[in-house]
Coordinates of C-alpha atoms and ligand atoms in Angstrom, one line a residue:
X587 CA -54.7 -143.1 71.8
X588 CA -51.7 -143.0 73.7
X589 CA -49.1 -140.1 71.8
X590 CA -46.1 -142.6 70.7
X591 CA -43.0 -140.0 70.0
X592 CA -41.6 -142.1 67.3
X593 CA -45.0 -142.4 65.5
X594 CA -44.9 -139.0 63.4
X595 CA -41.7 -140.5 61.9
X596 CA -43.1 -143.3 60.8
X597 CA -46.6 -141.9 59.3
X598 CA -45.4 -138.1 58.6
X599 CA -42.2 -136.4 57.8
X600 CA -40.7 -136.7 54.5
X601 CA -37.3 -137.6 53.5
X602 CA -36.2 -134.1 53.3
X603 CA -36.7 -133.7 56.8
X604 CA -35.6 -136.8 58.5
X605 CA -32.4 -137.0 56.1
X606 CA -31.5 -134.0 54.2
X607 CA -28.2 -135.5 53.1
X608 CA -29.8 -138.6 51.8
X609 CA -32.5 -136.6 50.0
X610 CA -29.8 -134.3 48.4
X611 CA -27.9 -137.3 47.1
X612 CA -30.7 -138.8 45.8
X613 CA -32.1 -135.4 44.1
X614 CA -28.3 -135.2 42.8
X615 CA -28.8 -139.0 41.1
X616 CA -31.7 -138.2 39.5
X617 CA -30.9 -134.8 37.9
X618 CA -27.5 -137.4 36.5
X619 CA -29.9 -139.4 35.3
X620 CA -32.1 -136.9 33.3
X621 CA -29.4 -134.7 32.2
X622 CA -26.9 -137.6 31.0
X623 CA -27.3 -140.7 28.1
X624 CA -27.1 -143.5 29.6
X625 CA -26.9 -146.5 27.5
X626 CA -25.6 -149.0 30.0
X627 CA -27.5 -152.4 28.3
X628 CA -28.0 -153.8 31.8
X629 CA -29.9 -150.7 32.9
X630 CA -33.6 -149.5 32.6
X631 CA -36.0 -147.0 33.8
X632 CA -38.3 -148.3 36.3
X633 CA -41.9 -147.1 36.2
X634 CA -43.7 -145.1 38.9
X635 CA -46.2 -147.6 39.5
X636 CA -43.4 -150.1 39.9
X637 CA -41.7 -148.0 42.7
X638 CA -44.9 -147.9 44.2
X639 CA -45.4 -151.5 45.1
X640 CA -41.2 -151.0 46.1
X641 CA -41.6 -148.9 48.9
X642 CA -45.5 -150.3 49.9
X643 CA -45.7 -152.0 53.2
X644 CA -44.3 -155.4 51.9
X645 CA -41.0 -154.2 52.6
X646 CA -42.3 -154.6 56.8
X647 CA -42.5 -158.0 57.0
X648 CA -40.6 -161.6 56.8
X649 CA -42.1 -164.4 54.5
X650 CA -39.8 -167.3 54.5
X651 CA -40.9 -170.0 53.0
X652 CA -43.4 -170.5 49.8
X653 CA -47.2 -169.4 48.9
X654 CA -49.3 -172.4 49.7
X655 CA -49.0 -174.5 46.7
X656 CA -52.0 -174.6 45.5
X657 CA -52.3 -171.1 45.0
X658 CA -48.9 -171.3 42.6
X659 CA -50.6 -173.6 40.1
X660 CA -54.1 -171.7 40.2
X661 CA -54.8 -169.1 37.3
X662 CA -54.7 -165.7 37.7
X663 CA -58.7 -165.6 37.9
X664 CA -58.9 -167.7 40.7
X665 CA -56.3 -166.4 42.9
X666 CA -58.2 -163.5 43.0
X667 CA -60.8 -164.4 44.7
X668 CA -60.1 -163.1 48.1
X669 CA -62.8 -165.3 50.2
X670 CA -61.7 -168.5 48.5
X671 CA -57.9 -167.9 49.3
X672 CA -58.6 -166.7 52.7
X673 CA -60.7 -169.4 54.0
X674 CA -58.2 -171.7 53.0
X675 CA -55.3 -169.4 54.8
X676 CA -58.1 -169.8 57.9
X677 CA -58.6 -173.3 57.8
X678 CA -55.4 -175.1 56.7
X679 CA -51.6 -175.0 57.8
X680 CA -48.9 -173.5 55.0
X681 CA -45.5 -173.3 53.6
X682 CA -44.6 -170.2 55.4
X683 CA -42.9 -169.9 58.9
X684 CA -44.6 -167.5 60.1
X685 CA -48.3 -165.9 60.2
X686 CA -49.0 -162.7 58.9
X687 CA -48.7 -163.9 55.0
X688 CA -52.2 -163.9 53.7
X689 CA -51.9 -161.2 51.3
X690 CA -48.0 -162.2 50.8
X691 CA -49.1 -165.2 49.3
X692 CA -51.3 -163.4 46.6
X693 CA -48.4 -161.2 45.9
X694 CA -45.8 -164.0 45.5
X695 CA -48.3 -166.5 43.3
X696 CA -49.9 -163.6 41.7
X697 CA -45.9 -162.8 40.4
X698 CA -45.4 -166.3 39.8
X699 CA -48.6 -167.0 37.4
X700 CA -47.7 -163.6 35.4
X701 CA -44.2 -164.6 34.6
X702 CA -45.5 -168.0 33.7
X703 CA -47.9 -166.5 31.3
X704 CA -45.5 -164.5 30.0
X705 CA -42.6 -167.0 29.3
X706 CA -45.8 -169.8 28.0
X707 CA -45.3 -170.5 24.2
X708 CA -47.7 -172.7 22.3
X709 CA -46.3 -175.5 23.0
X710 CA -45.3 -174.8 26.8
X711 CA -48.3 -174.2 28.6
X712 CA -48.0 -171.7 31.3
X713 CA -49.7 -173.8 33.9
X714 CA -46.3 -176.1 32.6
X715 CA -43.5 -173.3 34.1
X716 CA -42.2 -173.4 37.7
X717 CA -41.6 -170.1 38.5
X718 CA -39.1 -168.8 41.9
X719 CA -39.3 -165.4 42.7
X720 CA -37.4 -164.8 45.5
X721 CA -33.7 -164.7 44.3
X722 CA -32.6 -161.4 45.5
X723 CA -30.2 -160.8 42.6
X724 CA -29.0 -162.3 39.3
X725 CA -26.0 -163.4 40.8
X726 CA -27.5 -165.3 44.1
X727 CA -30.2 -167.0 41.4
X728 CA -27.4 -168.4 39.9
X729 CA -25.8 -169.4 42.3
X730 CA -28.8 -171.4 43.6
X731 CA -28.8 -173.0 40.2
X732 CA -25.3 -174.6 41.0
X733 CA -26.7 -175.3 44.6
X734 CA -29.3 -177.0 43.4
X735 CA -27.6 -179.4 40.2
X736 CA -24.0 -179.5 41.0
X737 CA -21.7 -180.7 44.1
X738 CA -18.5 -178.7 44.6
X739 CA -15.7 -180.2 42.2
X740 CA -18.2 -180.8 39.5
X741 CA -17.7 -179.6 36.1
X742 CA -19.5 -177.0 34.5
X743 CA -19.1 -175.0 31.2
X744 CA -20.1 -171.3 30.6
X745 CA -19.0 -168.8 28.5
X746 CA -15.5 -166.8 29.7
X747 CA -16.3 -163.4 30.9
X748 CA -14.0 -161.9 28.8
X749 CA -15.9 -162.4 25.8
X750 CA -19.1 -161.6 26.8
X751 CA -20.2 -164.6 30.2
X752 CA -21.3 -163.4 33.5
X753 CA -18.9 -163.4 36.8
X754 CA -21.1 -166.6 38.3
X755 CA -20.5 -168.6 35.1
X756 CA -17.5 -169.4 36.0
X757 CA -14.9 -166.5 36.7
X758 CA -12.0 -167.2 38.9
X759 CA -12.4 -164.4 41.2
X760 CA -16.3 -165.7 42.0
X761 CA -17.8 -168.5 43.6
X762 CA -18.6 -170.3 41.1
X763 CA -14.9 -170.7 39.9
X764 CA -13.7 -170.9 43.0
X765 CA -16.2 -173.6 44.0
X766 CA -16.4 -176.1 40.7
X767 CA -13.9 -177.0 37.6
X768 CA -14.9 -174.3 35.1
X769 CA -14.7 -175.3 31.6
X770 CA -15.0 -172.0 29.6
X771 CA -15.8 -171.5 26.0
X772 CA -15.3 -168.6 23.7
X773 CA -16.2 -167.3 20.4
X774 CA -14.8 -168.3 17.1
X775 CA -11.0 -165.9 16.7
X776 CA -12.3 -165.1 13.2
X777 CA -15.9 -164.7 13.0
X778 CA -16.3 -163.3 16.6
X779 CA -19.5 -165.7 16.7
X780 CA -20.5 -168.4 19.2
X781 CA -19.0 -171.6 17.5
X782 CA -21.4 -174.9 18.4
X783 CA -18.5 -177.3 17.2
X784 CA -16.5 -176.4 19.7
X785 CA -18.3 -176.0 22.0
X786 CA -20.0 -179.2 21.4
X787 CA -16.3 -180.8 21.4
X788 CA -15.6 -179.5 24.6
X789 CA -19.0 -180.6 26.2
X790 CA -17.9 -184.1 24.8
X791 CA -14.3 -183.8 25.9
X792 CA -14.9 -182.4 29.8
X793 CA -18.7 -184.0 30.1
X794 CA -20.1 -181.1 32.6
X795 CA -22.5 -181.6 34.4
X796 CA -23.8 -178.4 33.5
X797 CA -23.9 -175.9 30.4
X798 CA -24.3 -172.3 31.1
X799 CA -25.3 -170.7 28.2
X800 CA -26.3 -166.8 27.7
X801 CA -24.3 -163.1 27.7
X802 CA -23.5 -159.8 29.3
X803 CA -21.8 -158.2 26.0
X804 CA -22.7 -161.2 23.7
X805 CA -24.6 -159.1 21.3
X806 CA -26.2 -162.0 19.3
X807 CA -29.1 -164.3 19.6
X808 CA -28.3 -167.8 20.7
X809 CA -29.3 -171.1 19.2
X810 CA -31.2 -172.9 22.3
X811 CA -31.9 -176.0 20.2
X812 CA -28.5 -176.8 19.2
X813 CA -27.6 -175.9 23.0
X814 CA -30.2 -178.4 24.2
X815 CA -28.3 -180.8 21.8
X816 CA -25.4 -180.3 22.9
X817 CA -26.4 -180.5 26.6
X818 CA -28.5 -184.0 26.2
X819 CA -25.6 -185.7 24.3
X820 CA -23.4 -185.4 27.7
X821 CA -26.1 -185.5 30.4
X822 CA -25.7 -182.0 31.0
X823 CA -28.2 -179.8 32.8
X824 CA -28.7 -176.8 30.4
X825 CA -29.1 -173.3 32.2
X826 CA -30.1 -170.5 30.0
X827 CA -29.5 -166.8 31.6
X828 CA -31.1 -164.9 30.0
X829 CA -30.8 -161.8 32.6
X830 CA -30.0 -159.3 30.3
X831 CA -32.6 -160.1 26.7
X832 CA -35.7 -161.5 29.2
X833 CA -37.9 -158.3 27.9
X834 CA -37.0 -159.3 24.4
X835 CA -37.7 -162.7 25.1
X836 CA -41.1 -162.5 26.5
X837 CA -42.1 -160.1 23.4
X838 CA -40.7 -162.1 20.5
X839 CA -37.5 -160.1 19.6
X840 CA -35.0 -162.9 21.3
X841 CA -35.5 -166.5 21.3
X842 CA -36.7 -168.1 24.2
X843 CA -35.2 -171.0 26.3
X844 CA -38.3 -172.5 27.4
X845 CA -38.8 -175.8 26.6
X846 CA -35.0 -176.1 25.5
X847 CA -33.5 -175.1 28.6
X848 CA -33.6 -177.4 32.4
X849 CA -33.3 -174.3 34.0
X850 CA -33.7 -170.5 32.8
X851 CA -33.0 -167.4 35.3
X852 CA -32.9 -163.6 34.8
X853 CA -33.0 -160.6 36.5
X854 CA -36.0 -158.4 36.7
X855 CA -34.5 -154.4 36.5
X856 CA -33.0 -155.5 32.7
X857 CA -35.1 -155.1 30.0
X858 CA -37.9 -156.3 31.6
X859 CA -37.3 -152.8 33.6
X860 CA -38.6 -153.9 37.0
X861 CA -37.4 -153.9 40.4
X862 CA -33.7 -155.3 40.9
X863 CA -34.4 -159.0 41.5
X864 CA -34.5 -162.0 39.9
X865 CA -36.8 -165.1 38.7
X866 CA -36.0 -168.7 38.3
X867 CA -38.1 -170.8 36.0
X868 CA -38.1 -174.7 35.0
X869 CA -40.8 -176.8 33.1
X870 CA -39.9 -180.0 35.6
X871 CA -41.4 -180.5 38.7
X872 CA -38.6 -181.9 40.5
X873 CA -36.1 -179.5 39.8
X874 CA -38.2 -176.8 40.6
X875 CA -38.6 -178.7 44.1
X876 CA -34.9 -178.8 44.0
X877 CA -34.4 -175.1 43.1
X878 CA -37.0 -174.0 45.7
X879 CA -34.9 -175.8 48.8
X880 CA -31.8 -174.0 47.0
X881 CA -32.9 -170.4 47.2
X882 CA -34.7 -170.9 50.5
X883 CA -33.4 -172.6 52.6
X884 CA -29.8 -173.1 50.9
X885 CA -29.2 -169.3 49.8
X886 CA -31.3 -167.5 51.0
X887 CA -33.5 -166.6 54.2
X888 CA -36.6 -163.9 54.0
X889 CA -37.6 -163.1 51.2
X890 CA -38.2 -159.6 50.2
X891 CA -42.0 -159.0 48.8
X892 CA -41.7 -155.6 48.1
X893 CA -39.9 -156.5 45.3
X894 CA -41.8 -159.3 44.4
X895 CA -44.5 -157.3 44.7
X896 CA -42.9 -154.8 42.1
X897 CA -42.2 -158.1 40.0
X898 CA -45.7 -158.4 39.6
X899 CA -46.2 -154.8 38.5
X900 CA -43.5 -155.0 36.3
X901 CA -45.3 -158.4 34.6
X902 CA -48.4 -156.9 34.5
X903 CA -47.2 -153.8 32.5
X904 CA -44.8 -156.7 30.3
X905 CA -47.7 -158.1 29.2
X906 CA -49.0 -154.8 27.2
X907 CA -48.9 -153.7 23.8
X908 CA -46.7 -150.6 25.3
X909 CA -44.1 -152.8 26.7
X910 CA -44.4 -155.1 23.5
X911 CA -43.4 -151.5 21.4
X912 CA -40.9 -150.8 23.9
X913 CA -38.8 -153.6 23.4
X914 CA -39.3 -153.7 19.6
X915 CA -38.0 -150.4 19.4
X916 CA -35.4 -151.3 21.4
X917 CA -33.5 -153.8 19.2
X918 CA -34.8 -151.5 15.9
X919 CA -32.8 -148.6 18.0
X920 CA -29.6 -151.1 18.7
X921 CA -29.6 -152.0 14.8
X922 CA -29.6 -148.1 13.8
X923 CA -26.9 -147.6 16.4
X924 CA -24.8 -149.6 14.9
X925 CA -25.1 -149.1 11.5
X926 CA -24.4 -145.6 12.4
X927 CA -21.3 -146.3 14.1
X928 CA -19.8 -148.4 11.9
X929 CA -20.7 -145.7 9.1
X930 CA -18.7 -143.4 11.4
X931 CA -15.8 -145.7 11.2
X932 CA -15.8 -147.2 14.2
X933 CA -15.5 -151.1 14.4
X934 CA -17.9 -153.2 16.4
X935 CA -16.7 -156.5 18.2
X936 CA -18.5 -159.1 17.4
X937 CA -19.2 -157.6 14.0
X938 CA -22.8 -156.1 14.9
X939 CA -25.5 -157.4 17.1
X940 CA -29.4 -158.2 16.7
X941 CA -30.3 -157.6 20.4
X942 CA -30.5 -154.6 22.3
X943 CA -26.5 -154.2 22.7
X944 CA -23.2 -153.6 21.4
X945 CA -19.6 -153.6 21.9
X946 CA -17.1 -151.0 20.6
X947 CA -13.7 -152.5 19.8
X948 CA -11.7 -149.4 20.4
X949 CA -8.4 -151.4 19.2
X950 CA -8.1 -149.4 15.9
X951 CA -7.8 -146.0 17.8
X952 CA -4.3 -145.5 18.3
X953 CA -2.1 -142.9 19.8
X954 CA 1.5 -141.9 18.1
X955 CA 3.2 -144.9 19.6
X956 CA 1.0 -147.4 18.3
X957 CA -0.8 -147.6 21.6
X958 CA -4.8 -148.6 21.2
X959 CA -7.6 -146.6 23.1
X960 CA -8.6 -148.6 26.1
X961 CA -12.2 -148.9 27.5
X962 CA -11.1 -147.1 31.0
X963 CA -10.0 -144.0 29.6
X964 CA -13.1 -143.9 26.7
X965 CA -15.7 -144.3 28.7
X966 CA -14.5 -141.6 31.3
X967 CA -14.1 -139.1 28.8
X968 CA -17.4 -140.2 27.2
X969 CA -19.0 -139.6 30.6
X970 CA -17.4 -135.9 30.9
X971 CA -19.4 -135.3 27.9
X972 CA -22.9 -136.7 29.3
X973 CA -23.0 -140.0 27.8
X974 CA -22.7 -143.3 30.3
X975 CA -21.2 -146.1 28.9
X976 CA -19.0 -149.2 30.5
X977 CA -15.8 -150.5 29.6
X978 CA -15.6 -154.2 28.2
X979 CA -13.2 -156.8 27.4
X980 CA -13.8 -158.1 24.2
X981 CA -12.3 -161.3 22.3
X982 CA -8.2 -161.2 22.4
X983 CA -8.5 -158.8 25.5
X984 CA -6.7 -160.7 28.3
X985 CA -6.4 -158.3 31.3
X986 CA -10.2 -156.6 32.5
X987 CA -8.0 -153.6 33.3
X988 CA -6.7 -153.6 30.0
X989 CA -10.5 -153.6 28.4
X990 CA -10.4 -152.9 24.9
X991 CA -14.3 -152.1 24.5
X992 CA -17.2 -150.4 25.5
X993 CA -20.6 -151.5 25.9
X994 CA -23.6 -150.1 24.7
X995 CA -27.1 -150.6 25.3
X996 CA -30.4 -149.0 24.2
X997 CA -32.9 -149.6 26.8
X998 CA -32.8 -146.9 28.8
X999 CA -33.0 -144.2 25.9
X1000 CA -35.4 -146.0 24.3
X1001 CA -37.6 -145.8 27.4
X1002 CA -37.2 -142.3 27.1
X1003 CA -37.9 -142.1 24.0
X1004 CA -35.3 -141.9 21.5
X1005 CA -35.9 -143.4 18.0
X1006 CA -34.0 -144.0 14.6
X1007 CA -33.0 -139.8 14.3
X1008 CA -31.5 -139.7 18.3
X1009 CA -29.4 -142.7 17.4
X1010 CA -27.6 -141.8 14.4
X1011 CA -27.0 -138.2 16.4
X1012 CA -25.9 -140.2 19.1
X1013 CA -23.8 -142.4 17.0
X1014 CA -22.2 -139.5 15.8
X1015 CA -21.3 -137.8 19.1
X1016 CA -19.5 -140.6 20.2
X1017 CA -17.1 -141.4 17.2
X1018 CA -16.0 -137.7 17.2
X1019 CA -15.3 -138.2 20.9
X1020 CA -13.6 -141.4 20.5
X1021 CA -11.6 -140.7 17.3
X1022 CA -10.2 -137.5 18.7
X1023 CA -9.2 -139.1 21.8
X1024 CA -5.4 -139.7 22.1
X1025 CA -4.3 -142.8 23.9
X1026 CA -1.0 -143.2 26.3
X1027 CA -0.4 -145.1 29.1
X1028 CA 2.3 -144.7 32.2
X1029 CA 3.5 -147.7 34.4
X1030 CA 1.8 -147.7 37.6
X1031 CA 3.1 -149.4 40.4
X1032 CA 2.1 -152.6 39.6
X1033 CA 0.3 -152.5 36.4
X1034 CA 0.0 -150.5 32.7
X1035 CA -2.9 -147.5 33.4
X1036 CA -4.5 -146.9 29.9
X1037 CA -5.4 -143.2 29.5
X1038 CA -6.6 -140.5 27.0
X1039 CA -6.9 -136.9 25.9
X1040 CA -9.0 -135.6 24.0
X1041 CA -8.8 -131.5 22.6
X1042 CA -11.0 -129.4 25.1
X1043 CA -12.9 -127.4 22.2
X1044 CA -14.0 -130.9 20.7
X1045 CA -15.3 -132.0 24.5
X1046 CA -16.9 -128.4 25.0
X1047 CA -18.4 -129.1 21.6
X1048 CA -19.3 -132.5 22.7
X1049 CA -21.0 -131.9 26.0
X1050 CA -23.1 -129.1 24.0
X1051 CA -24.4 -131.6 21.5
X1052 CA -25.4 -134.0 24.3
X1053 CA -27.3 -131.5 26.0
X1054 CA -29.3 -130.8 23.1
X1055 CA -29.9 -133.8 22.4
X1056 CA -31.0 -134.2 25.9
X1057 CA -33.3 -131.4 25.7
X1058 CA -34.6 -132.8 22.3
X1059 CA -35.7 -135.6 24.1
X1060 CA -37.5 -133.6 27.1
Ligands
DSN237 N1 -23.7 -156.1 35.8 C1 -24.5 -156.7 34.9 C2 -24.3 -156.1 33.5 O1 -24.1 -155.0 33.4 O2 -24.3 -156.8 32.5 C3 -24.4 -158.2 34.9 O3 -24.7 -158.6 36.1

């Protein structure tokens, strides 16, 4: 065969020869992200086998369109048999636009039939779920939500950001704010908790035609019946998004939407600790035909298999009695977490939690002039010492920049193996960092920066702990 110069790139050399940079930066991320705790909530470890089926040869090709349809409603069984699903690939015309998709189409149904086994509850068959899986993101699933049960102008009512909704429920500086009348609901001033009166009276009031219901810094379970209530009293199309608790859903630690909810989406790299990509499901035929023309061909164009190849992966280890441990440990870790924080003396918003995050309200950490500890500032120096946190508004908070929280998560350290022991450690860590911390702030040109000291013996002190810790957990 003919010698092709560009073929030994393509077959042969390694990273570290083609792109040293790259490989350095990437060498760099990882050593960050075994020597540091990170307990961002909406961040997980994704397994080898997963990052397999990422970088496999589904990553060459374009798919647009859908898997024949008969092979998204066939069980698992049957979908593998190769010679049945090929002859009919042979014989009969498809969904897809172009040819080359034979084995796409076992990757894509074979993703779809696992979620949908997964997500099935005894009353909600699985062979009852629609399943998409080609939203390339949580955000652009969303939005094909809106695309596919709302016109521009229409009402719809999700949680404020501030208090713990997502960017495309409604924020003013996305799409979806920019593109329908928002109606946004918060907690209860006192209790910090979801309040269904209200937001029942507002549903009444404003008659949306769509409730989004579910939480980036929320740290408690939602009631989906009294949602589905809620929504069927005003026509409403309820959308559960459940992108950050869909691990803890699918194992019993979070309730689950289905059969409440028109429309449920979530991403896949959460705690389901997959790929970064995201699944729509419905338990209605035509609005899954409805959300199917909104990803592809409203949203989106190609889909990108590698990933939903890694979906399946990611499904296929979900449905174990490993992942099942994982994500019980998970909350159990959250729960100790807290507990130890608040025995620390720290407060949490929201009171506490009973998922797999929580919120620090750093408002009771002042400096001499009465000025609280901001997120910014706290989770920088937090960082310096090896732990990875984000900063979070939190209910009062009324400028992001101004964020009054962090957030906390236990995924990640849980994946690595932390348990009850590692979290009250851990718990301890931070409130000596964040009660030692001294807040100020200095005008900026156009706004208040929030900032913090902290005594450099207590840091030094700090970072040493985390290490061990680290090295603890190997
Ligand atoms: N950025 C995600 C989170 O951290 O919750 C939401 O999209």
């Amino acid at each position: 065969m003919k010698e092709v110069e560009y073929r030994d790139l393509i077959y042969q050399k390694e990273l570290a020869e083609v792109d040293p940079d790259i490989k350095r930066i990437i060498d760099f991320e990882e050593k960050r992200q075994k020597e540091k705790i990170i307990l961002i909530p909406s961040e997980s470890i994704c397994p080898k086998a997963v990052r397999e089926a990422l970088g496999s040869c589904f990553t060459n090709i374009y798919a647009e369109g859908y898997p024949a349809l008969r092979m998204t409603r066939e069980e698992e069984k049957e979908l593998l048999n190769f010679d049945r699903q090929l002859s009919y690939y042979q014989r009969y015309s498809n969904r897809r636009f172009y040819r080359g998709c034979e084995y796409a189409d076992f990757i894509e149904s074979l993703a779809q039939r696992r979620i949908a086994r997964s997500f099935a509850t005894p009353k909600i068959k699985a062979g009852d779920i629609f399943v998409n899986v080609q939203p390339l993101s949580g955000a652009t699933a969303n939005n094909s939500v809106y695309e596919a049960f709302c016109k521009p102008g229409d009402t719809v009512m999700g949680m404020s950001l501030s208090v713990g909704g997502h960017l495309s429920h409604g924020s003013k500086v996305n799409r979806s704010g920019k593109r329908y009348q928002i109606v946004s609901y918060g907690v209860d001033a006192k209790s910090e908790r979801l309040d269904y009166e209200e937001i029942e009276g507002l549903a009444l009031r404003h008659k949306p035609k769509m409730i989004i219901a579910g939480y980036t810094s929320y740290p408690w379970t939602p009631d989906w019946e009294r949602f589905h209530k809620i929504a069927a009293q005003c026509g409403a199309i309820l959308f559960a998004d459940i992108s950050h608790p869909a691990g803890l859903v699918i194992t019993g630690f979070y309730p689950n939407p289905i059969g409440y909810a028109d429309v449920i989406t979530f991403t896949t790299h959460k705690t389901i600790c997959g790929p970064r990509a995201a699944v729509i499901l419905t338990t209605d035929q035509e609005k899954a035909e409805r959300i199917d023309q909104a990803v592809f061909p409203g949203e989106q164009g190609g889909p990108h298999l590698n990933n939903i190849a890694a979906i399946a992966v990611a499904f296929k280890i979900a449905r174990t009695r490993k992942f099942f441990n994982l994500q019980k440990k998970i909350v159990g870790n959250c729960k100790v977490l807290a507990e130890s924080l608040q025995k620390e003396g720290l407060k949490l918003a929201y009171g506490g939690t009973n998922t797999h995050l929580l919120v620090i309200d750093l408002r009771n950490i002042k400096g001499k002039n009465g000025y609280s500890l901001k997120g910014e500032p706290a989770a920088r120096i937090l960082d310096l010492a090896g732990i990875v946190t984000n900063k979070n508004t939190i209910p009062g908070d009324t400028v992001t920049a101004q964020a009054s929280g962090i957030r906390l998560g236990t995924p990640w350290v849980t994946q690595r193996g932390c348990g009850a022991s590692e979290m009250k450690k851990l718990a301890r860590i931070i409130a000596t960092i964040l009660t030692n911390i001294k807040p100020f702030s200095y005008l900026g040109l156009s706004e208040e920066i929030p900032r913090g000291k902290i005594d450099f013996k207590i840091l030094q002190r700090a970072k040493e702990d985390v290490k061990k810790l680290v090295k603890d957990i190997g």
